[in-house]
Coordinates of C-alpha atoms and ligand atoms in Angstrom, one line a residue:
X1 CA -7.6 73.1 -30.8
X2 CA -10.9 73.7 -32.3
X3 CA -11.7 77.3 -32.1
X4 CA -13.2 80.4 -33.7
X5 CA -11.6 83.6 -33.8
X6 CA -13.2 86.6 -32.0
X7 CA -12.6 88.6 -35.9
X8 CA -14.6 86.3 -37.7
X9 CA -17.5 85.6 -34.6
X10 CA -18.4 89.2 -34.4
X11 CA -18.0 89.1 -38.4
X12 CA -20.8 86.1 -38.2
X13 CA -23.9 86.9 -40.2
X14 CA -26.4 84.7 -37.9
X15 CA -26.6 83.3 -35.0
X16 CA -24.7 80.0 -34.0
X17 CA -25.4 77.0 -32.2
X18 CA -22.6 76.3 -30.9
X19 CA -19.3 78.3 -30.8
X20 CA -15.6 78.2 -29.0
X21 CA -13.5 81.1 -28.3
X22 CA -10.2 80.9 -26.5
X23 CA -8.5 84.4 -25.5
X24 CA -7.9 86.5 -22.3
X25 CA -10.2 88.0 -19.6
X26 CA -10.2 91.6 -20.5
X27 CA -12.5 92.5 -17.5
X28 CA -14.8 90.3 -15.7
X29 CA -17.9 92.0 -13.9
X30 CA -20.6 90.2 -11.2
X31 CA -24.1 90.8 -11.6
X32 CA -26.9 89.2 -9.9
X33 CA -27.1 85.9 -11.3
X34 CA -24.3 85.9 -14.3
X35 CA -21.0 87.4 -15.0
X36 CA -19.8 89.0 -18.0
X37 CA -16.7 88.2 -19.4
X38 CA -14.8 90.5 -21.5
X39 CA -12.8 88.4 -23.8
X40 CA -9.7 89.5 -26.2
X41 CA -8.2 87.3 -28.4
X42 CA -5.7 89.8 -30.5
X43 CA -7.6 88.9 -33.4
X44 CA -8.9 92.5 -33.5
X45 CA -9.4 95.1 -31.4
X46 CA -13.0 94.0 -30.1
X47 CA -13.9 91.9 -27.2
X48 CA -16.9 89.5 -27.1
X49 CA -19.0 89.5 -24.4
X50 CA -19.6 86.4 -23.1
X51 CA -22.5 85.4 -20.6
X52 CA -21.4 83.2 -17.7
X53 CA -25.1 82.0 -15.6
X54 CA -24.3 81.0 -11.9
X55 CA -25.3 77.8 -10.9
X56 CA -23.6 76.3 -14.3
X57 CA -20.4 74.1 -14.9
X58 CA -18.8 77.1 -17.1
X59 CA -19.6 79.1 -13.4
X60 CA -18.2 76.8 -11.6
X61 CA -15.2 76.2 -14.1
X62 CA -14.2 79.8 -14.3
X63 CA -13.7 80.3 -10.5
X64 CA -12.5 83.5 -9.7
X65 CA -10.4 83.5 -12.7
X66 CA -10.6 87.1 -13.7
X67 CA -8.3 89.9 -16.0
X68 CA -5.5 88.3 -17.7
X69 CA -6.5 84.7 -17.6
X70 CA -6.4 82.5 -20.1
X71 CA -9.9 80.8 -21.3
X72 CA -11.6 78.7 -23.6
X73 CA -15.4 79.6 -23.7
X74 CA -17.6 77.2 -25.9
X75 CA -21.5 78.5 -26.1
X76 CA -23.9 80.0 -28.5
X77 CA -23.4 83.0 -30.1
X78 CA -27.0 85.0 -29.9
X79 CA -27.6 88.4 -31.0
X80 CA -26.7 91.1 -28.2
X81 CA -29.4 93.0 -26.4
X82 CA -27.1 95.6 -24.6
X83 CA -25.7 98.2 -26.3
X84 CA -22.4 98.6 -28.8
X85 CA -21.8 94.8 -29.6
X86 CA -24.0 93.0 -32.5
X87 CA -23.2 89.8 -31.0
X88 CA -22.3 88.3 -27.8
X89 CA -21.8 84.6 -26.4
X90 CA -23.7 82.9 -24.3
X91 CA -21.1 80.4 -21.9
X92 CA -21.9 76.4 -21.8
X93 CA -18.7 75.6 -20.8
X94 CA -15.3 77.1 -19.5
X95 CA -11.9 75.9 -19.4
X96 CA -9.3 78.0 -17.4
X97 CA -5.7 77.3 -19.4
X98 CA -3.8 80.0 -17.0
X99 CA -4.6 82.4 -14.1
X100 CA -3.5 85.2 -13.5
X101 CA -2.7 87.0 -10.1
X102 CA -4.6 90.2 -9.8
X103 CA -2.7 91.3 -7.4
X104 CA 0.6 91.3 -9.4
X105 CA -0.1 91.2 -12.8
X106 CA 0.7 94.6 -14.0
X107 CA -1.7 95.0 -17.1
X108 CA -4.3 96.8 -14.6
X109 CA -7.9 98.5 -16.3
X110 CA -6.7 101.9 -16.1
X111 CA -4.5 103.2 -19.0
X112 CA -0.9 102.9 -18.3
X113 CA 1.9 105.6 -19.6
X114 CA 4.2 104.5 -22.5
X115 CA 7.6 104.6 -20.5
X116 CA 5.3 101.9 -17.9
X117 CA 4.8 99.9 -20.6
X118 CA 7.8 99.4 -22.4
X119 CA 9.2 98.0 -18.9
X120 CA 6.4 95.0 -19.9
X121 CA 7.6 94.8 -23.3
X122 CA 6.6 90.9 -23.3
X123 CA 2.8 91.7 -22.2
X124 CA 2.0 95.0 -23.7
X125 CA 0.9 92.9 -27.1
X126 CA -2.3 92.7 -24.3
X127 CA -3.1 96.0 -24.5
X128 CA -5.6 97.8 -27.0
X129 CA -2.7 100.2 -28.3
X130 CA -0.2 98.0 -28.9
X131 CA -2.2 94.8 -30.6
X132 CA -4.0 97.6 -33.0
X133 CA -0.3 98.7 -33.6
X134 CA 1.2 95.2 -34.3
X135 CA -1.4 94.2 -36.2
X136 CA -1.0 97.6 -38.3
X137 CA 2.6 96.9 -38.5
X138 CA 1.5 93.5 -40.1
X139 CA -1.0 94.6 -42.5
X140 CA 1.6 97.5 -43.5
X141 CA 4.2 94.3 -44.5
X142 CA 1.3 92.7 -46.8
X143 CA 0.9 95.8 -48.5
X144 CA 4.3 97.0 -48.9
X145 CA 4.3 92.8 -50.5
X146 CA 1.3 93.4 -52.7
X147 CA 2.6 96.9 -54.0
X148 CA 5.9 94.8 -55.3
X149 CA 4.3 91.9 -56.6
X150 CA 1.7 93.9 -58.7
X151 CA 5.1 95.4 -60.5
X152 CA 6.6 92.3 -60.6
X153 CA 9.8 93.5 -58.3
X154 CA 11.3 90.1 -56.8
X155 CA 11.7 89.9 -53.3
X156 CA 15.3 89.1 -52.6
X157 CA 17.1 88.6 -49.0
X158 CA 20.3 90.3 -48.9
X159 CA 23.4 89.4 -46.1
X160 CA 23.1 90.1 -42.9
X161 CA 26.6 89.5 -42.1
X162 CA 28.8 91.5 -44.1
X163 CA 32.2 93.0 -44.6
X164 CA 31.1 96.3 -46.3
X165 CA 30.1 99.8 -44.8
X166 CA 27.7 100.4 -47.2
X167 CA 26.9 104.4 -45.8
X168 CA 30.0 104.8 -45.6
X169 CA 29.1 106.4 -42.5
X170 CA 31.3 103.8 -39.8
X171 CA 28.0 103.4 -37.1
X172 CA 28.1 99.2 -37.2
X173 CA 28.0 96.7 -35.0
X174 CA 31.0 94.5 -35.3
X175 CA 30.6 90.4 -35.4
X176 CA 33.1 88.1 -34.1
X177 CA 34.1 84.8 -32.7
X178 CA 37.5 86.3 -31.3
X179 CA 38.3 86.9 -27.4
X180 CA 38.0 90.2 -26.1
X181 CA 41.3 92.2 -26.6
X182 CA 42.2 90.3 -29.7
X183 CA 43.3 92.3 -32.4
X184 CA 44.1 90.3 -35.7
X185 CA 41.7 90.1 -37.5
X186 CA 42.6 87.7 -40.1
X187 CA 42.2 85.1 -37.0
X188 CA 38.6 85.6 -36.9
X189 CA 35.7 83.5 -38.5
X190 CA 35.9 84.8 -41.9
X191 CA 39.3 86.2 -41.9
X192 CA 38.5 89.9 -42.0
X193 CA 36.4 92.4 -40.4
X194 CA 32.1 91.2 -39.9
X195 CA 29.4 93.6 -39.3
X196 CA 25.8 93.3 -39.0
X197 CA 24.7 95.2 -42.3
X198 CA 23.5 99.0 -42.1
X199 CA 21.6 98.2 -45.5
X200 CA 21.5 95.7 -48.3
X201 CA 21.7 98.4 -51.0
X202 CA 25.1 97.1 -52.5
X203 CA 24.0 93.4 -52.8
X204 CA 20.4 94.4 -53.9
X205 CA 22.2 96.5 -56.7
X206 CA 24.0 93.2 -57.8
X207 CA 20.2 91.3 -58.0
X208 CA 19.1 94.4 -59.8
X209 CA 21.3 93.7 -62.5
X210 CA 20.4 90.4 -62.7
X211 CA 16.8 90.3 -62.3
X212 CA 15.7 94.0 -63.6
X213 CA 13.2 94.6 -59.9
X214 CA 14.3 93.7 -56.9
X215 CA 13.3 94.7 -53.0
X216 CA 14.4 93.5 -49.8
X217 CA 12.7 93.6 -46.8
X218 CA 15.2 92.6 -43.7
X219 CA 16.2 93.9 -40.3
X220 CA 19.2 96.5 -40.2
X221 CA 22.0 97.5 -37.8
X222 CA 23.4 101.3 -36.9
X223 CA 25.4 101.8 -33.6
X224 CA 24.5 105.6 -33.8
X225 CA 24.3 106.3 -30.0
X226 CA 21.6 109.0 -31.0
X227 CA 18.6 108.5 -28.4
X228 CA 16.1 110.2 -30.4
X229 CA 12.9 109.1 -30.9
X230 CA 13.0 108.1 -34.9
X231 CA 16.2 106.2 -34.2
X232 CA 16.7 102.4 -33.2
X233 CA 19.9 100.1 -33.4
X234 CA 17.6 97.9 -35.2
X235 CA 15.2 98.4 -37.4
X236 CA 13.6 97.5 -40.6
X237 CA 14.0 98.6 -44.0
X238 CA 12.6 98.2 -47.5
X239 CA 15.2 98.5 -50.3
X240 CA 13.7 98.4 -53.3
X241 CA 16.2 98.4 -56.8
X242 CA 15.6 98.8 -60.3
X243 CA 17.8 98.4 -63.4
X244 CA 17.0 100.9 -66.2
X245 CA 16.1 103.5 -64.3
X246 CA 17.0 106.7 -63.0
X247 CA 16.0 109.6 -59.9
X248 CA 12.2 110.7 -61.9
X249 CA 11.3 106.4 -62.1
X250 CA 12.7 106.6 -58.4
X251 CA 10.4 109.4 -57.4
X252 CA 7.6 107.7 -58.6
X253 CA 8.0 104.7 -57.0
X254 CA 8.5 106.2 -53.4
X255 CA 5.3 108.4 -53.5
X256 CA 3.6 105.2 -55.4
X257 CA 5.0 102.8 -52.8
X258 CA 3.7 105.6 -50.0
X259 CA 0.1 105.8 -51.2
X260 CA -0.5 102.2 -51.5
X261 CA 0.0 101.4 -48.0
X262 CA -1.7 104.3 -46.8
X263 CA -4.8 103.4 -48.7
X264 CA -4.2 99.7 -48.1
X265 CA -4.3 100.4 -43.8
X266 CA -7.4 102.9 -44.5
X267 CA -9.5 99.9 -45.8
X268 CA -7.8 96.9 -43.8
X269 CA -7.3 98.6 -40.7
X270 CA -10.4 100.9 -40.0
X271 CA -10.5 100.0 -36.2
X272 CA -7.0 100.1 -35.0
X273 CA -6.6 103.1 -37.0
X274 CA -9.6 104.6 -35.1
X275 CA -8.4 103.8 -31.9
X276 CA -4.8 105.7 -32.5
X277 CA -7.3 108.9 -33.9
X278 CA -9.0 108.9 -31.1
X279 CA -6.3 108.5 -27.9
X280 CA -3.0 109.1 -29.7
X281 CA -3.1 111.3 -32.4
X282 CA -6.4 113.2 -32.9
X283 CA -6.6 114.4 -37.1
X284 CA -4.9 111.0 -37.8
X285 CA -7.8 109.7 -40.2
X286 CA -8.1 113.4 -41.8
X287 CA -4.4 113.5 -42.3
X288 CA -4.0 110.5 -43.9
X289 CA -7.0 110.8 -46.3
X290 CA -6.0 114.1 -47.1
X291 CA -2.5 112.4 -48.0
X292 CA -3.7 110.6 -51.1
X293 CA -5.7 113.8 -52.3
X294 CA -3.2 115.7 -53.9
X295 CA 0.5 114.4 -55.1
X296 CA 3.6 114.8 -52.9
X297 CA 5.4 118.2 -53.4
X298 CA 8.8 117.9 -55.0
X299 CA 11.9 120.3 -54.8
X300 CA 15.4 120.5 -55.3
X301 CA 18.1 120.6 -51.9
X302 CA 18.6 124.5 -53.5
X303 CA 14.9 125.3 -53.5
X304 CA 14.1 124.0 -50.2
X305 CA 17.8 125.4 -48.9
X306 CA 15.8 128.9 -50.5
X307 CA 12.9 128.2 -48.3
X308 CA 14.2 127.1 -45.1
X309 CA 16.2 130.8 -45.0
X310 CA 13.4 133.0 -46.4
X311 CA 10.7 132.0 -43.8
X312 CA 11.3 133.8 -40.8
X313 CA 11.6 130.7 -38.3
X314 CA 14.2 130.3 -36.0
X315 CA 16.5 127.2 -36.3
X316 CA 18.5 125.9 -34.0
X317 CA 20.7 125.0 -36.6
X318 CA 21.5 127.5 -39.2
X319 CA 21.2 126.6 -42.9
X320 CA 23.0 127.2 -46.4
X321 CA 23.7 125.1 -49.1
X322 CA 26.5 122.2 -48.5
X323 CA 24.8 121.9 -45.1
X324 CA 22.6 118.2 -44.2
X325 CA 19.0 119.2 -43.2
X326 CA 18.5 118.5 -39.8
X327 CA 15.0 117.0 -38.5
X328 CA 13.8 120.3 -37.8
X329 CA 14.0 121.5 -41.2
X330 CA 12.7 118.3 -42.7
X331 CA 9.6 118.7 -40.4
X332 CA 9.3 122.3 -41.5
X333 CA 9.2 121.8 -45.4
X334 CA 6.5 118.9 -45.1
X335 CA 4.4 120.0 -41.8
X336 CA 4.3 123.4 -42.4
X337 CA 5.6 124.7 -45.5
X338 CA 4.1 122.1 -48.0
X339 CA 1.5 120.4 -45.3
X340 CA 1.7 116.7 -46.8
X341 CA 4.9 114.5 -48.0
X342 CA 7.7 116.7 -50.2
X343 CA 10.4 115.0 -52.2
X344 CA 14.2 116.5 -52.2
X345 CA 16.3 115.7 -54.7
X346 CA 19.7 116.6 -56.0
X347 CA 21.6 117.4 -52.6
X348 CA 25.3 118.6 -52.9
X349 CA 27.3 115.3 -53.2
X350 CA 29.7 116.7 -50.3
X351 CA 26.8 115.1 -47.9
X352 CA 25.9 112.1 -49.6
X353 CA 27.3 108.5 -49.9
X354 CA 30.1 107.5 -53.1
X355 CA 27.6 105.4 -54.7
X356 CA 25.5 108.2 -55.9
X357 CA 25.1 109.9 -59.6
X358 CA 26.6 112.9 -59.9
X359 CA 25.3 115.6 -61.6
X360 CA 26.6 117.5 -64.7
X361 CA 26.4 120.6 -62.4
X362 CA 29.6 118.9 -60.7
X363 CA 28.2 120.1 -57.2
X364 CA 24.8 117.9 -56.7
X365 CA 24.3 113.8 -56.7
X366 CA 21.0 112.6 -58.3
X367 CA 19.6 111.5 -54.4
X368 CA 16.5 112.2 -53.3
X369 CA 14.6 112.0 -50.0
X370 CA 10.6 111.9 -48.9
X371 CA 10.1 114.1 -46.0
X372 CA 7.0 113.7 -44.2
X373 CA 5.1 115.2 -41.4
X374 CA 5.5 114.9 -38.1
X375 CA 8.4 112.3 -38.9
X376 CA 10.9 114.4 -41.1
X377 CA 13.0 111.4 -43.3
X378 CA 11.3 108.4 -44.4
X379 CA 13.1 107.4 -47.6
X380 CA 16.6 107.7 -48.6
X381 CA 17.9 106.6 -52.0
X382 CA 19.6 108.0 -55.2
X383 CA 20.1 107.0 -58.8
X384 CA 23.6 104.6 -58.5
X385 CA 26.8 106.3 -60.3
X386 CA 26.7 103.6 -63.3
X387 CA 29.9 105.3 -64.9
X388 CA 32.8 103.2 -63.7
X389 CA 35.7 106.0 -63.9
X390 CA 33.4 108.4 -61.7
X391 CA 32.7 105.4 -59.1
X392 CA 36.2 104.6 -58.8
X393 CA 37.6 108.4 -58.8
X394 CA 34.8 109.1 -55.7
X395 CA 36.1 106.2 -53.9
X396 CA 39.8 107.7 -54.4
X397 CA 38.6 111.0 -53.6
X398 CA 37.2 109.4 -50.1
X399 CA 40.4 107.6 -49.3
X400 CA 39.2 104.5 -50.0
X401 CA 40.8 101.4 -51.8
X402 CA 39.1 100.5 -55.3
X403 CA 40.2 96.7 -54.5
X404 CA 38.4 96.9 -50.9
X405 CA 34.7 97.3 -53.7
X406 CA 36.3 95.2 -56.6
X407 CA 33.2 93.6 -57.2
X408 CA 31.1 96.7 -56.8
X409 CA 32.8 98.0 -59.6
X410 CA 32.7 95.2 -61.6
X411 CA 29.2 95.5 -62.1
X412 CA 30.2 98.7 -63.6
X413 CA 32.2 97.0 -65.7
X414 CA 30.0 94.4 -67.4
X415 CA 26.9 95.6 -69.0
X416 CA 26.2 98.5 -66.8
X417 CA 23.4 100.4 -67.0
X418 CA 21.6 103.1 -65.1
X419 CA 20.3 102.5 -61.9
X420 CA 18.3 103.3 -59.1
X421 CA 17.1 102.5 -55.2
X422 CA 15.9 103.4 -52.1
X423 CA 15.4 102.7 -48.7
X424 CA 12.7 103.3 -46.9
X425 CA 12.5 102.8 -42.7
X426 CA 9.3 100.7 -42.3
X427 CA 9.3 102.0 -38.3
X428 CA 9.1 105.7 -39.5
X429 CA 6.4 104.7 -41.9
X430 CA 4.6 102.8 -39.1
X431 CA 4.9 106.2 -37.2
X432 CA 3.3 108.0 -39.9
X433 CA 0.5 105.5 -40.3
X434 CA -0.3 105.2 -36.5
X435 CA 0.6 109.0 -35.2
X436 CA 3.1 107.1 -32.6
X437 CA 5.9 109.7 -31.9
X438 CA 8.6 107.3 -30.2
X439 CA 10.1 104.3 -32.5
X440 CA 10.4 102.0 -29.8
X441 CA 6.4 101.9 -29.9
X442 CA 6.3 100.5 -33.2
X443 CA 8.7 97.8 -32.4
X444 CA 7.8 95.0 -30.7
X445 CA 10.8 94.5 -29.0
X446 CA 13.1 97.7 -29.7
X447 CA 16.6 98.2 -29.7
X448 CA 18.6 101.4 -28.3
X449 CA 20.8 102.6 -26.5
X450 CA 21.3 100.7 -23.3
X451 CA 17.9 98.7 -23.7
X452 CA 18.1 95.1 -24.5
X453 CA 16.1 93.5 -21.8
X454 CA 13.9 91.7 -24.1
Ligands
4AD1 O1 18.9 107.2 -45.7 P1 19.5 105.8 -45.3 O2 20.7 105.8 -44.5 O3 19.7 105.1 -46.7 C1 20.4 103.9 -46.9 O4 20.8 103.2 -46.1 C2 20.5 103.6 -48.4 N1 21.6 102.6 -48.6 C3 19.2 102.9 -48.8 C4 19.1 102.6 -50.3 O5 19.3 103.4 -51.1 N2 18.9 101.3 -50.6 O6 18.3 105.0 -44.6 C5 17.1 104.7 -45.3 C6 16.0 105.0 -44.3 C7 15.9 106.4 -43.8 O7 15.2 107.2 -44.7 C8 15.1 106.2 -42.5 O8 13.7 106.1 -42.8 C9 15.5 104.8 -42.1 O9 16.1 104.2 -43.2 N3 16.5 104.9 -41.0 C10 16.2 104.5 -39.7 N4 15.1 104.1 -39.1 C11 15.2 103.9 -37.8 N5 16.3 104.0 -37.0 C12 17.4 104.4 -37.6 N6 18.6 104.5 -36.8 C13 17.4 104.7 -39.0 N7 18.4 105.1 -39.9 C14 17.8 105.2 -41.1
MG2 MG1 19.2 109.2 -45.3

């Protein structure tokens, strides 16, 4: 279908002849003689106007066709004498492709609350907020793309289906072809236990090793039933792997990774951006400029343990060192404390995963997370314990079977080196670019607990 995208017409640098737009009625409004129509294609935020004369076919063909219809409008694109458009089109002929009722179509002109709206998860992409934030969430993917590629990382796609618990943490959701109350397991598909994967970390280690750079960029799994507003049940994550290096390379690359696609959706996205500072989160713009002014504070667990108990804020919970920062003390080190993105590193290895380095201090792992405003964690990753007595004496130490991560270790055991990852939660960094507080905003269709309706 021959068409020009409403982007590129109200991009246009003269006038045109002759033009077709297809899209839907945003508002339609009678005046004597003519009616303008509002139109949206999801091409960008902006409508074109478009002229519709009574007494014409395109009249006549648009009907009483009015918001939420579907319409192809061919005319001339004229330069605008009304206010706050540069262009506007002027209708020779209208083609309806689908009404819709105004009486029940829900996407009314008012603004509608967020809760209403996630009830219409399949027409909310029609709305102003959430086509500005799924085009974001795009342009965010193409830079996160275009960071790797510049430093030659190879994009790899790591299983979905898998046998491992990575986090060692046990939050998965199990896959199988087996009737309900079956318990042997070596009768199912692959003969053992499935899961949808809560990260590709161990496979991307093995490409690592292989091919020096590596990210993936893939949907992930966790059955936490926490209903918080940073967590989904699925969700996307960047997990990016490098050989030959260790936490400082690591550090670099998170804040790197972090300041590219901020400055990327500053240039790419000026009017979606503009939309969320002015009706979700006002300072947005500010915050985010001010973001790539200065570099990302850094501190170790023991400092930041230091300055979550000398300020005198109350926590609900307590802190001391051995114990996991909760989001309230994440937020407080990077929204109040350091005001912009602080890096943690070296956490006592009691609270972190068996795959991590551990320090000569025999207390601390060489992890490391970015904590960021208003969101607390939005990277998790360590240098990889490359020393294979150490791996295989944690796993012990955890009451796990060596043989149950043979080939984890064997890596370890042919030409190992020092290595390092993270992951980084690309909803969380949506949140952060956007200033959307809930997760299940930034996902077109989100999973959580008890919602799956889409
Ligand atoms: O810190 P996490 O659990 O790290 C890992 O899974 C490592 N294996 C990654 C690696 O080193 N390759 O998760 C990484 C990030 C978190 O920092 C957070 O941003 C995000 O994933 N995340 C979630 N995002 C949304 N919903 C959830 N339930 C999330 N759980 C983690
Ligand atoms: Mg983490």
């Amino acid at each position: 279908m021959e068409r020009t995208l409403i982007l590129d017409a109200l991009n246009a640098t003269a006038a045109q002849e002759h033009i077709t737009l297809c899209g839907w009625i945003r508002t339609r409004r009678d005046a004597k003689g003519f009616c303008f129509v509002e139109l949206n294609d999801g091409s960008c935020l902006a409508n074109m106007q478009c002229i519709v004369d009574e007494g014409t076919e395109a009249h006549a063909a648009l009907g009483d066709a009015n918001t939420g219809a579907a319409v192809q409008i061919e005319g001339e694109l004229v330069a605008s004498p009304g206010k706050g458009q540069r262009w506007e089109v002027r209708a020779r002929a209208l083609r309806v492709f689908g009404l819709a009722d105004p009486e029940s179509f829900p996407l009314q002109k008012k603004r509608h609350s967020d809760e209403f709206l996630r009830g219409i998860a399949h027409l909310r992409p029609r709305t102003n907020k959430f086509g500005a934030a799924f085009r974001i969430r795009s342009e965010t993917a193409r830079a996160v793309h275009d960071f790797f590629h510049a430093r030659r990382f190879a994009l790899v796609h790591t299983p979905v289906l898998t046998g491992a618990d990575c986090e060692g943490a046990g939050e998965m959701f199990r896959v199988t072809t087996l009737p309900v109350g079956a318990t042997d397991q070596t009768a199912d598909f692959f003969n053992r236990q499935c899961n949808l994967t809560v990260s590709g970390q161990l496979e991307a280690e093995a490409l690592a090793l292989g091919l020096g750079r590596v990210y993936s960029f893939g949907p992930t799994f966790r059955a936490e039933n926490s209903n918080t507003p940073r967590h989904a049940a699925e969700f996307w994550m960047i997990e990016p792997e490098m050989a030959f290096a260790d936490l400082d390379d690591l550090m670099e690359l998170s804040e790197s990774l972090t300041r590219h696609v901020v400055e990327h959706v500053l240039l790419h996205c000026e009017a979606d951006l503009k939309l969320f500072d002015s009706f979700v989160d006002k300072g947005l713009l500010e915050r985010l400029r001010a973001m790539l002014n200065r570099p990302f504070a850094r501190i170790s667990y023991t400092e930041a343990v230091a300055i979550l108990t000398d300020c005198d804020r109350e926590f609900t919970y307590p802190v001391a060192f051995g114990t996991d920062l909760q989001t309230e003390h994440e937020r407080y080190l990077a929204e109040e404390h350091f005001q912009r993105p602080v890096i943690v590193y070296n956490y006592p290895r009691e609270i972190k995963a068996f795959y991590m380095r551990a320090n000569d201090d025999g207390e601390t792992v060489a992890a490391m997370d970015m904590l960021v405003p208003r969101i607390g964690e939005l990277i998790g990753g360590s240098q990889r314990e490359e020393r294979l007595d150490r791996l295989t004496a944690r796993i012990l130490e955890l009451g796990q079977e060596p043989e149950d991560y043979w080939w984890y270790l064997d890596l370890r055991r042919f030409g190992s080196v020092p290595h390092a990852g993270f992951g980084l939660g690309f909803e969380r960094l949506l949140m952060m670019l956007t200033g959307i507080t809930n997760i299940r905003d930034v996902l077109p269709f989100p999973r959580t607990p008890g919602s799956l309706e889409f």
